[in-house]
Amino acid sequence: MGIKYLEKERLFKLDTPNSSYVCGVFDSEGFLLHLYYGKRISDDDIRYLTQAYAYPFSPDKNNRDRGMFLDRAFFEYPTEGVGDYRQGCMDAETVNGHRGCSLCYVNHKISKGKPGIAGLPATFDEIPGVTPGEESICETLTITLKDEPTGLTVTLFYSVFEGLDAIVRSVKLENSGTSDLYINKVLSACLELEEGKRDVITLHGSWARERNIERTAISKGIYSIGSIKGESSHQMNPFMAVADRNTTQTQGEIFGLSFVYSGNFTASAECSQFGSPRVLMGINPKGFRWKLEPGSVFNAPEVIMVYSTQGIGHMSRTFHDIMRDHLISGANIRNKFRNSSRPVLINNWEATYFDFDSDKLIAIAKEAAKSGIEMLVMDDGWFGNRSSDDMALGDWYVNEDKIRGGLKKLVDAVRSAGLKFGIWIEPEMISPDSDLYREHPDWAVAIPGRTGTLMRNQYVLDFSRKEIVDEIYSRIKAVLSSADISYVKWDMNRPLSDIGSYALESDRQGELFHRYVLGVYDMMGRLLKDFPDLLLENCSGGGGRFDPGMLYYSPQIWCSDDTDAIERLAIQEGTSMVYPLSTMGAHVSDCPNHVTGRTVPFETRGYVALAGTFGYELDITRISQEDRGRIAGQVEMYHKYNELVRTGDHYRLTSYRENGLNDSWMVVSKDRSKALVTYIKVMARPFKRSVVLKLDGLDPNKDYRISCDKDVLCTDAGERGGNGFTLRGDTLMNAGILINEDSSDMKGDFRGLLIDLTAEDLLG
Ligand code: GLA
């Protein structure tokens, strides 16, 4: 690991274990050009690479053709308006309405550690398991650039982390001039890649179908994704990877970018006239206009860039590691759930919807306790006169018609049944039919004089206004302080529209989207400061705000309202491409599934939920005796494997999305002594079938004792299944294991199994 400045060459070089990133200062004006990002290289002078696209148009040699240079060179932080016609990172406007910016080097600094970003989530510097701040494993390069005519100063930050093939970038703007500036666009990262046959990989979806993997060839033009919904959205996730056309799970080059932000974003890959892609990521410029007064500062959020030559899998594992060790729960680094197992919960949403009272909840808690479930979560419907999703958002007072005797009485009863207690909130929202709205109709995000668009019969509160955040927070805080509450599910059930704030000046209305996100982060920060032991789970109509920004506050996020185990295979596959398994809210729910109507064996629903945080979303007092009887075993399974699932390295083995037949993944402990394989047979096929499953991530030289929870692994040339046998890692990864799908335990669709591998040397 390390960051160097090669003085003679004026090059900056960032090395990670397997990658190098090089940029440098050029010609007398001091343009900051990008030279290289790829497999690790020596500290040679590679300035000749600038000539690949810009030759011979360097302005200090040929100012006559300056525009040629601007439109061809690989820029570290390209700007718009002065001759680079590709998409840029920066569009600044003066009070006279002129738009142009050209950034040149001023100075730089290389320092130990990593600074935070005021008001925003950001990766932090900490050695796993060591007290924060004791010893630094990060280095940061800070490069300051300036646009002389406007006085706009742009500082680029780059941090590297020991042992990780990742570089984290962010940008700070400062108006060091004398007049106001309007920033129409400020992105956080640009990556210029050389020409080649490449694909772009993104995660797209909709409500109940979040983060499905999309892979498509980069061709001439611009491939762009983003959100303008005020949240990262169900439709597109703030992630983009660029991979070689031949890159697979296990081999090939891939560059991944993930945006640590929960609001509007853009990510694009533009193929230049010479076929070289320029990849950009940052706050979506649509709807964004920030007034930067002299002396004031704007911080653009972070982008995590990951490089892998070992395929998609290594990229995913690097994202998992950096998020687990340097991002999750950064707002409350001492939160006990950051690095530990979470209670198995039962949530009453699919069990009761709005139709519940304290007796019903206590009955669920008592029954759940018998099976070892550890927490009851009371979902939507406990406050104001909320009897459906048509009313009462904002009226954060306990409804004592339902919660008889008050919240404390209920919580005490649940606790004496042996369960912790969690609660649902949706603080960013306001129902037109609420006391809050009747009192403060101007608190909603709205365009004065225009009837706002309702979604789920609700409006969004203007969280850009501190007094609104203060009032909502004080109501929520009073509820949380009134009883022993261990968990909060923070929901957000509609995006923003009708963008207008009653408080912002006319030339600041374009700041609303970003200020809104800052308001949300502010309230989450306050919540975690006042309730440091709280387990916070984010949610947005399922997984509409599953992003790295939210993980800074909550170690887990509800993946999707689609709890159908088979649908979840694709959702969880896409999610785990970027996000650690420990973050994926996944529950066993009742069948026929409420979203799809499909029936999947209870056991299989448990296997699928095991890849996430694990819990239940059903009425345990009403499901069949047989299903109820399986819960204790599943809870035991969760406890047995959660450490491995939470902290291990994740390997995708097969994908139902790709093969239409089965889905499997495994997790391997960091020391490669233990592993867990999950295999789901989705589609039964005619005729006698056995499936070869090649494992991954094991130590090729270790012997592993294999046990499966079904007698379906073939161990000899005969017909039967076996268990408790031993194979070496190289055999398991190259020859594979054989699963007899025809055995009675695996007959039919939607059957699954777990395989446990333990290194013999661990067994002694
Ligand atoms: C959203 C969530 C659900 C549930 C409902 C309650 O849709 O995703 O899990 O909490 O809101 O209204």
PDB file of C-alpha atoms and ligand atoms in Angstrom, residues 207 347 349 354 379-380 386 389 424 426 456 489 491 493 539-543 558 560-561 617, ligand 1:
ATOM      1  CA  TRP A 207     -40.467  -2.301  -6.358  1.00  0.00           C
ATOM      2  CA  ASN A 347     -41.897  -8.714  12.163  1.00  0.00           C
ATOM      3  CA  TRP A 349     -46.132  -6.707   8.804  1.00  0.00           C
ATOM      4  CA  PHE A 354     -52.580  -2.765  10.057  1.00  0.00           C
ATOM      5  CA  ASP A 379     -44.382  -2.569  12.070  1.00  0.00           C
ATOM      6  CA  ASP A 380     -46.553   0.177  10.618  1.00  0.00           C
ATOM      7  CA  ARG A 386     -53.226   4.976  11.415  1.00  0.00           C
ATOM      8  CA  ASP A 389     -51.756   3.630   4.747  1.00  0.00           C
ATOM      9  CA  TRP A 424     -41.217   0.837  12.684  1.00  0.00           C
ATOM     10  CA  GLU A 426     -41.335   6.595   8.653  1.00  0.00           C
ATOM     11  CA  ARG A 456     -49.299   5.996  -1.171  1.00  0.00           C
ATOM     12  CA  LYS A 489     -36.928   0.006  11.144  1.00  0.00           C
ATOM     13  CA  ASP A 491     -38.883   3.314   6.288  1.00  0.00           C
ATOM     14  CA  ASN A 493     -42.347   4.755   1.222  1.00  0.00           C
ATOM     15  CA  CYS A 539     -35.993   0.291   4.382  1.00  0.00           C
ATOM     16  CA  SER A 540     -37.682   2.128   1.558  1.00  0.00           C
ATOM     17  CA  GLY A 541     -40.771   0.356   0.296  1.00  0.00           C
ATOM     18  CA  GLY A 542     -38.493  -2.678   0.463  1.00  0.00           C
ATOM     19  CA  GLY A 543     -35.079  -1.947  -1.020  1.00  0.00           C
ATOM     20  CA  TRP A 558     -34.458  -4.476   4.151  1.00  0.00           C
ATOM     21  CA  SER A 560     -37.118  -6.077  -0.807  1.00  0.00           C
ATOM     22  CA  ASP A 561     -40.819  -6.347  -0.051  1.00  0.00           C
ATOM     23  CA  GLU A 617     -42.276 -12.166   8.549  1.00  0.00           C
TER      24      GLU A 617
HETATM   25  C1  GLA B   1     -42.936  -0.725   3.404  1.00  0.00           C
HETATM   26  C2  GLA B   1     -41.976  -1.747   3.949  1.00  0.00           C
HETATM   27  C3  GLA B   1     -42.724  -2.905   4.537  1.00  0.00           C
HETATM   28  C4  GLA B   1     -43.648  -2.409   5.613  1.00  0.00           C
HETATM   29  C5  GLA B   1     -44.580  -1.342   5.044  1.00  0.00           C
HETATM   30  C6  GLA B   1     -45.392  -0.697   6.132  1.00  0.00           C
HETATM   31  O1  GLA B   1     -43.592  -1.195   2.279  1.00  0.00           O
HETATM   32  O2  GLA B   1     -41.088  -2.185   2.963  1.00  0.00           O
HETATM   33  O3  GLA B   1     -41.845  -3.859   5.060  1.00  0.00           O
HETATM   34  O4  GLA B   1     -42.891  -1.897   6.678  1.00  0.00           O
HETATM   35  O5  GLA B   1     -43.842  -0.319   4.397  1.00  0.00           O
HETATM   36  O6  GLA B   1     -46.218   0.286   5.646  1.00  0.00           O
END
